[in-house]
mmCIF file of C-alpha atoms in Angstrom:
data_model
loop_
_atom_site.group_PDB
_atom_site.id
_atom_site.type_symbol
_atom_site.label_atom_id
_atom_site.label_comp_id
_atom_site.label_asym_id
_atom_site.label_seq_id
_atom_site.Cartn_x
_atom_site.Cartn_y
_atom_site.Cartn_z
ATOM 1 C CA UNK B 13 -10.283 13.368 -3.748
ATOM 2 C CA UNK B 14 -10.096 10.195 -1.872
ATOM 3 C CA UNK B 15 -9.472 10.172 2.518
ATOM 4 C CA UNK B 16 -8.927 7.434 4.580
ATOM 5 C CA UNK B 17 -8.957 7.930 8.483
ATOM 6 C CA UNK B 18 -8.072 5.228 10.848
ATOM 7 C CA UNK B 19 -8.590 6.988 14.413
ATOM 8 C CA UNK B 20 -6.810 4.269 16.112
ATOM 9 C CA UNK B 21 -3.267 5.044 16.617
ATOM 10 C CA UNK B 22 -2.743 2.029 19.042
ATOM 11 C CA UNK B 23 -4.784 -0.881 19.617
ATOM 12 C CA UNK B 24 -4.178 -3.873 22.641
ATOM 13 C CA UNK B 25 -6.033 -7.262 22.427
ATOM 14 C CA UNK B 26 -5.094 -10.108 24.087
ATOM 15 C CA UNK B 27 -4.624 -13.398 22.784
ATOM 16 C CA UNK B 28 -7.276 -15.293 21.643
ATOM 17 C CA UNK B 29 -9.440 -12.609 21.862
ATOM 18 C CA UNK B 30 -11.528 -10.557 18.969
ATOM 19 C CA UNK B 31 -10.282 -7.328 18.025
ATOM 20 C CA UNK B 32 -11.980 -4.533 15.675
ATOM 21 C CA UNK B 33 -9.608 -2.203 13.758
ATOM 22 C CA UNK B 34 -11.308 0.970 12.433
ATOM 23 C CA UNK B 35 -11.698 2.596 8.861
ATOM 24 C CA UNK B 36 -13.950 4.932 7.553
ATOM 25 C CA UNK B 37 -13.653 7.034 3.988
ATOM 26 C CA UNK B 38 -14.616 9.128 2.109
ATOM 27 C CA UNK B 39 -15.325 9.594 -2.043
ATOM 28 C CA UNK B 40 -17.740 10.578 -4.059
ATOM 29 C CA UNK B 41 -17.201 7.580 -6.265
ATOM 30 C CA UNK B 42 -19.913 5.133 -6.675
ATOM 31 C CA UNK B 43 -17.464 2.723 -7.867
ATOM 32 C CA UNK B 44 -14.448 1.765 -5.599
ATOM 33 C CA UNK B 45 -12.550 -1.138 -3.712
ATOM 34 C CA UNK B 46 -11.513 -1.326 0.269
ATOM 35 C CA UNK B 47 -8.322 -2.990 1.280
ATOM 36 C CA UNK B 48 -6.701 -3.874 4.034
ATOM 37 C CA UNK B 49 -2.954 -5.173 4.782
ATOM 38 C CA UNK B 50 -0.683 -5.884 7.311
ATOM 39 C CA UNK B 51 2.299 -4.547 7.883
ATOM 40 C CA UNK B 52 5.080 -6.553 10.199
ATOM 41 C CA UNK B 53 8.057 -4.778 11.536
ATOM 42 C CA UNK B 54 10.289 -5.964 8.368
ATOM 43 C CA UNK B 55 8.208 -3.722 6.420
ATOM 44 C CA UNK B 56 6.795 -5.411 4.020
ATOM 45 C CA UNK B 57 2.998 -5.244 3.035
ATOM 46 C CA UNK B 58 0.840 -7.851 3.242
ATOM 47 C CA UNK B 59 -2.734 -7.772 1.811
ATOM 48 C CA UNK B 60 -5.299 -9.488 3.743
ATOM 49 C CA UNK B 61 -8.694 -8.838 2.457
ATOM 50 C CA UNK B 62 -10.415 -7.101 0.145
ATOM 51 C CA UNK B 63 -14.354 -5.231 -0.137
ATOM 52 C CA UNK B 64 -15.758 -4.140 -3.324
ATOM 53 C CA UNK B 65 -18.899 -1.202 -2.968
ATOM 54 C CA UNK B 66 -21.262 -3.484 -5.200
ATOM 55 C CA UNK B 67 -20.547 -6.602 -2.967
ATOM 56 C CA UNK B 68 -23.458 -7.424 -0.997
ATOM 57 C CA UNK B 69 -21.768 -9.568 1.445
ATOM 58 C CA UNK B 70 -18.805 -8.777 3.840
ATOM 59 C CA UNK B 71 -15.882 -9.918 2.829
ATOM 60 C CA UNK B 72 -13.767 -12.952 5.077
ATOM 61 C CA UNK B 73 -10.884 -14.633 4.564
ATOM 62 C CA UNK B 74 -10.039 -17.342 7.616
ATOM 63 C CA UNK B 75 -9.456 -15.004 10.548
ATOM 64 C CA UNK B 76 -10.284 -11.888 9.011
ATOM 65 C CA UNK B 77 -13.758 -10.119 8.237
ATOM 66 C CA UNK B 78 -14.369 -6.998 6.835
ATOM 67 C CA UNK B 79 -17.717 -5.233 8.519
ATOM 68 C CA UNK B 80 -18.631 -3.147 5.636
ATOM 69 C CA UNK B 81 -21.274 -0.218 6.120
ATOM 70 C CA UNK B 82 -22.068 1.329 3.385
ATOM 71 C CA UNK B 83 -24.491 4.108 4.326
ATOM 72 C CA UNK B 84 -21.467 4.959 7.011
ATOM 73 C CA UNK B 85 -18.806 4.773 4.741
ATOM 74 C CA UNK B 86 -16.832 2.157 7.007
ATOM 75 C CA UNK B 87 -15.141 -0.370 6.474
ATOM 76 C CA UNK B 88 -13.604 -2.010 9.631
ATOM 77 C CA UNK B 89 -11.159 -4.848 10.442
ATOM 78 C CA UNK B 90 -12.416 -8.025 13.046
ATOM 79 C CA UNK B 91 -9.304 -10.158 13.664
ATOM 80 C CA UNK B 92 -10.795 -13.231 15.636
ATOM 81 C CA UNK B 93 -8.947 -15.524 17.820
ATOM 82 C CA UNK B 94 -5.693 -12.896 17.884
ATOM 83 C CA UNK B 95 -2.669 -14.875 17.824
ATOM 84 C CA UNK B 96 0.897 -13.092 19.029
ATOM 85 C CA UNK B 97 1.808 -13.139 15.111
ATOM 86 C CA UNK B 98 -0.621 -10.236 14.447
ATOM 87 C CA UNK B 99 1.375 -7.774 16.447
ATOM 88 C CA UNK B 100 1.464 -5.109 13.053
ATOM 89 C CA UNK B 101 0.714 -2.205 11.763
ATOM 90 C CA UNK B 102 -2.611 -2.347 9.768
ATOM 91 C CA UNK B 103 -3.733 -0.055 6.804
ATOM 92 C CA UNK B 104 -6.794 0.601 5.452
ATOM 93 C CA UNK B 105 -6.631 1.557 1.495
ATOM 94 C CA UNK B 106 -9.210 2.571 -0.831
ATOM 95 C CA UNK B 107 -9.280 2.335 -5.019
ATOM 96 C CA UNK B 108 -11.700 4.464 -7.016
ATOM 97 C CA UNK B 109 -12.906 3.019 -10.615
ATOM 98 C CA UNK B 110 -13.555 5.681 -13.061
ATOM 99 C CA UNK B 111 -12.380 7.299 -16.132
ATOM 100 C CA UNK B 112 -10.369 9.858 -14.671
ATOM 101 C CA UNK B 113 -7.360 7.818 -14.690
ATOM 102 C CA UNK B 114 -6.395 7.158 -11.042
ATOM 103 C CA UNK B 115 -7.621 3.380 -11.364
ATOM 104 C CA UNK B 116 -4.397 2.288 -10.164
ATOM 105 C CA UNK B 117 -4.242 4.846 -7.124
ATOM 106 C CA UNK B 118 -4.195 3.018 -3.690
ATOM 107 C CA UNK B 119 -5.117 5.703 -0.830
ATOM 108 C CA UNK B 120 -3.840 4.735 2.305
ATOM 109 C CA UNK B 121 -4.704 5.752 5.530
ATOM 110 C CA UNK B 122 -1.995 6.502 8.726
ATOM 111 C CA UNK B 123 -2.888 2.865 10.065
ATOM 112 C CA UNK B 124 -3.092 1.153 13.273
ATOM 113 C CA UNK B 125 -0.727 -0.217 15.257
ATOM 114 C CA UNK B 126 -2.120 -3.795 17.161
ATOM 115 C CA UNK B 127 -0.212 -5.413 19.898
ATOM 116 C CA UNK B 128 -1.225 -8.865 20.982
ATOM 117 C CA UNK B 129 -0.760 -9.756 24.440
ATOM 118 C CA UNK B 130 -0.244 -13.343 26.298
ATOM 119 C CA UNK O 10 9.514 -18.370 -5.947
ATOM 120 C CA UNK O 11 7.138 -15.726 -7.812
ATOM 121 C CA UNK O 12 7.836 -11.772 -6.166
ATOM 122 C CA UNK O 13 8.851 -8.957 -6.218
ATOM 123 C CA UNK O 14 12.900 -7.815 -4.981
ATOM 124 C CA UNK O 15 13.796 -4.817 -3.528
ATOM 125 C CA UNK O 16 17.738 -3.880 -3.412
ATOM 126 C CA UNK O 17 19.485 -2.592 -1.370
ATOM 127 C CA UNK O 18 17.326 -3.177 2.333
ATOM 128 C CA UNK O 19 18.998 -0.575 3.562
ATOM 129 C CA UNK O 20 20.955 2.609 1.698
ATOM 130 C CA UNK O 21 22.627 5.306 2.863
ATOM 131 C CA UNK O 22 23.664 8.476 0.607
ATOM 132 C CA UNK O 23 25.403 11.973 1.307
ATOM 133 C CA UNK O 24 23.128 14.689 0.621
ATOM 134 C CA UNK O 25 23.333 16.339 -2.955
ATOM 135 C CA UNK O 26 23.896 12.714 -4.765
ATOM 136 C CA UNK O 27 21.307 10.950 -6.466
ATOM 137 C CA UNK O 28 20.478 7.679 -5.675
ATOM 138 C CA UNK O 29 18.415 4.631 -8.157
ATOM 139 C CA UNK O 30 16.437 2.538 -6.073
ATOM 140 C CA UNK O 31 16.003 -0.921 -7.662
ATOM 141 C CA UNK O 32 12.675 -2.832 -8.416
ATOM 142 C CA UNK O 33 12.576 -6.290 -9.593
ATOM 143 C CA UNK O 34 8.964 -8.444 -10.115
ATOM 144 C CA UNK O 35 8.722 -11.742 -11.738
ATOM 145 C CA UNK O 36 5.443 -12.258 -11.608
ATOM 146 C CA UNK O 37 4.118 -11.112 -15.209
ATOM 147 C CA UNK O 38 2.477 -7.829 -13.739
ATOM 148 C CA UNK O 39 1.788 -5.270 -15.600
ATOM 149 C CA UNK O 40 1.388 -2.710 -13.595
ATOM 150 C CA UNK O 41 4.321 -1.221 -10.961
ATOM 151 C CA UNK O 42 4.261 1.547 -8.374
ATOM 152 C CA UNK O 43 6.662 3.508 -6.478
ATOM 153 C CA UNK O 44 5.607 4.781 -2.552
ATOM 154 C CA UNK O 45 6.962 6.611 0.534
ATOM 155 C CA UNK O 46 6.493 5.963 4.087
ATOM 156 C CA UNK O 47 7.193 8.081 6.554
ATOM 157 C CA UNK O 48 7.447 7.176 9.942
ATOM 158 C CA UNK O 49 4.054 7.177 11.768
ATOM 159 C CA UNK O 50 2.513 7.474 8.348
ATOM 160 C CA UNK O 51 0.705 5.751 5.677
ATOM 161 C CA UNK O 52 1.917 5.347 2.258
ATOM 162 C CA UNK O 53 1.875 7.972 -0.309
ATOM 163 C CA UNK O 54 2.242 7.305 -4.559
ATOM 164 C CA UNK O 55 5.352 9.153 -5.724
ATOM 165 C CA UNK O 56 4.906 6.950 -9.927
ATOM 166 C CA UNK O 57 3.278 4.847 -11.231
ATOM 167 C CA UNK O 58 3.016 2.768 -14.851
ATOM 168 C CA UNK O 59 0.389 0.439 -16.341
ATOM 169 C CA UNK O 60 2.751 -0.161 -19.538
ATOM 170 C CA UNK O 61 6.199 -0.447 -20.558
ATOM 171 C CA UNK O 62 7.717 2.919 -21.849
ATOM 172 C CA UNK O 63 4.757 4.520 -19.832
ATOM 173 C CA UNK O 64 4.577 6.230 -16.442
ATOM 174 C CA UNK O 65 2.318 9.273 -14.712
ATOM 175 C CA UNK O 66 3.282 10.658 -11.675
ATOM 176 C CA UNK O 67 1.823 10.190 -8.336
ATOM 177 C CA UNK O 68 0.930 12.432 -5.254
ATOM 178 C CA UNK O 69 4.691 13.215 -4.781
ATOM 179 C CA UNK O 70 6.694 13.209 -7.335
ATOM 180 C CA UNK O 71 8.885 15.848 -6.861
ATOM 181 C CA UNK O 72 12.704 15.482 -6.853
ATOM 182 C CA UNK O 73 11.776 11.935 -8.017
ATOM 183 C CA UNK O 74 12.628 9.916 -11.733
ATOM 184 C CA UNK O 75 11.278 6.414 -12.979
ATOM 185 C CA UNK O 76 11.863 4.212 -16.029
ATOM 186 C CA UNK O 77 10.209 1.650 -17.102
ATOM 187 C CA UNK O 78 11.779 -0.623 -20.097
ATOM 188 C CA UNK O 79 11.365 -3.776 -18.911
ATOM 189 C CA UNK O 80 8.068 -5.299 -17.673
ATOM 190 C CA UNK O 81 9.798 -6.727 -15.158
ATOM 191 C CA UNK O 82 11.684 -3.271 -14.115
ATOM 192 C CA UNK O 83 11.097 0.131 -12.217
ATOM 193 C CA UNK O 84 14.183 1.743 -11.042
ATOM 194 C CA UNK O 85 13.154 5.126 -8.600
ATOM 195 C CA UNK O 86 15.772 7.558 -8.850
ATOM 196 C CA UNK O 87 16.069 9.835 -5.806
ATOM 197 C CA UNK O 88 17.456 13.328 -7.303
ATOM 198 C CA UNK O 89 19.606 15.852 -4.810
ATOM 199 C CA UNK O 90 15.944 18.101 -5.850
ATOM 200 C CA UNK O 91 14.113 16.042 -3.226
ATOM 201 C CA UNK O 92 14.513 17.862 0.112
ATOM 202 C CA UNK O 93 13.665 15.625 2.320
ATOM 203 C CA UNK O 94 14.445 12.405 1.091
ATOM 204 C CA UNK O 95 15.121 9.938 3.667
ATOM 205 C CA UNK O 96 12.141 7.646 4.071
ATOM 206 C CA UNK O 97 11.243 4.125 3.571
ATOM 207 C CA UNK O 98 10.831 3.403 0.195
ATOM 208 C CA UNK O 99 8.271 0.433 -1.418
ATOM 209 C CA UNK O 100 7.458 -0.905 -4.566
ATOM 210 C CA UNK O 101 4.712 -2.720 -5.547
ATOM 211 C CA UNK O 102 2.958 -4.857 -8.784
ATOM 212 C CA UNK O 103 -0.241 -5.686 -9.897
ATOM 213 C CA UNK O 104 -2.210 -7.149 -12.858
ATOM 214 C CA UNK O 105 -3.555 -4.143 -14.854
ATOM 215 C CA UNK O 106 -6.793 -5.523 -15.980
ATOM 216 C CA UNK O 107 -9.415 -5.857 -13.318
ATOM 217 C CA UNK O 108 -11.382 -4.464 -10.293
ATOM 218 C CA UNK O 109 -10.237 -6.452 -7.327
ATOM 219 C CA UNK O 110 -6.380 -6.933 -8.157
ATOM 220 C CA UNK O 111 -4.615 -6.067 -4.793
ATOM 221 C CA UNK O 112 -1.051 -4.937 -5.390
ATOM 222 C CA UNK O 113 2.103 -7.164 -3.882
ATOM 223 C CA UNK O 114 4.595 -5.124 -2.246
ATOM 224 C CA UNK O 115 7.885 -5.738 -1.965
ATOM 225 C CA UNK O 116 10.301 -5.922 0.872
ATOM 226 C CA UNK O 117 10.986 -1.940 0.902
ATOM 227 C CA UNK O 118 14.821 -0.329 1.085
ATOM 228 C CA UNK O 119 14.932 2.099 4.230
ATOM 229 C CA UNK O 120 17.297 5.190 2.695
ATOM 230 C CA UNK O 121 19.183 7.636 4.609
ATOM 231 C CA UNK O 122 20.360 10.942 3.233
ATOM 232 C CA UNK O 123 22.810 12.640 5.866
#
């Protein structure tokens, strides 16, 4: 079975500032996928950015970064240059690839809530 | 606009009557899932289906009923067999062939069972 912990109920950053959201997981899957989205109070989920376990590079896309460790089974979240628009909740998921049929299972962990101050 | 529509945002149900949750995506997925959040929580699989005419259940299916006819459909019916059914409630797409194919989520529909 798949876990994903986030042991960051809360995190505070101020604006403009860096800010490193925390995921680690577990599977005995060699094969597998990290993602992580965003999740405004309206509700709706927003994927940001995604890590496969064969990529050798981390993963970016503009403001976001994935630090993938491998041997540590992390995965975190660096936000740089926090704007007041990132004030979310933020899940880590994982995806397994095998032939057991759960392909198509996203594991989510409890997430993170961020607040950006001015 | 390409996406995937949720209806109602918010519904509200007297306990013991079932309740169909609608799911709308027009953006030629194949693939369409049904989750639950509870508050404080992350999300949890109650169906899934790859296909038309095809579904397998998820973590927490219980007191819970898809269909899938359409490509573009997957109604969630809430039975009066789910005990604790108020939650929020989100569907989501995504292309079935793949690896790195994130899933788009739609807007969610907050129920209330009282």
């Amino acid at each position: 079975a798949q876990k994903i912990t986030q042991t960051q109920p809360g995190m505070f950053v101020q604006e403009k500032e860096a800010v490193t959201l925390d995921c680690t997981y577990d599977t005995s899957d060699q094969s597998y996928g990290l993602f992580w989205y965003k999740q405004p109070s309206s509700g709706e989920m927003i994927f940001l950015i995604y890590q496969g376990s064969y990529d050798e590079q981390n993963a970016t896309e503009g403001r976001y970064s994935l630090n993938f460790q491998k041997a540590r089974k992390s995965a975190n979240l660096v936000i740089s240059a926090s704007q007041l628009g990132d004030s979310a909740m933020y899940f880590c998921a994982m995806r397994v690839f095998n032939s057991g049929g759960s392909n198509y299972k996203l594991t989510f962990g409890k997430g993170t809530l961020l607040t950006v101050n001015p | 606009d390409g996406g995937i529509t949720q209806s109602p945002k918010y519904l509200f149900r007297k306990e013991g009557q079932n309740v169909t949750l609608s799911c709308e995506q027009n953006l030629n997925h194949d693939a369409m899932y049904w989750y639950r959040q509870d508050p404080g929580q992350g999300l949890r699989l109650i169906y899934y289906s790859q296909i038309v005419n095809d579904f397998q259940k998820g973590d927490i299916a219980e007191g819970y009923s898809v269909s899938r006819e359409k490509k573009e459909s997957f109604p969630l019916t809430v039975t009066s067999a789910q005990k604790n059914p108020t939650a929020f409630y989100l569907c989501a797409s995504s292309f079935r062939q793949g690896f790195i194919y994130e899933q788009y989520f739609g807007p969610g529909t907050r129920l209330t069972v009282t």
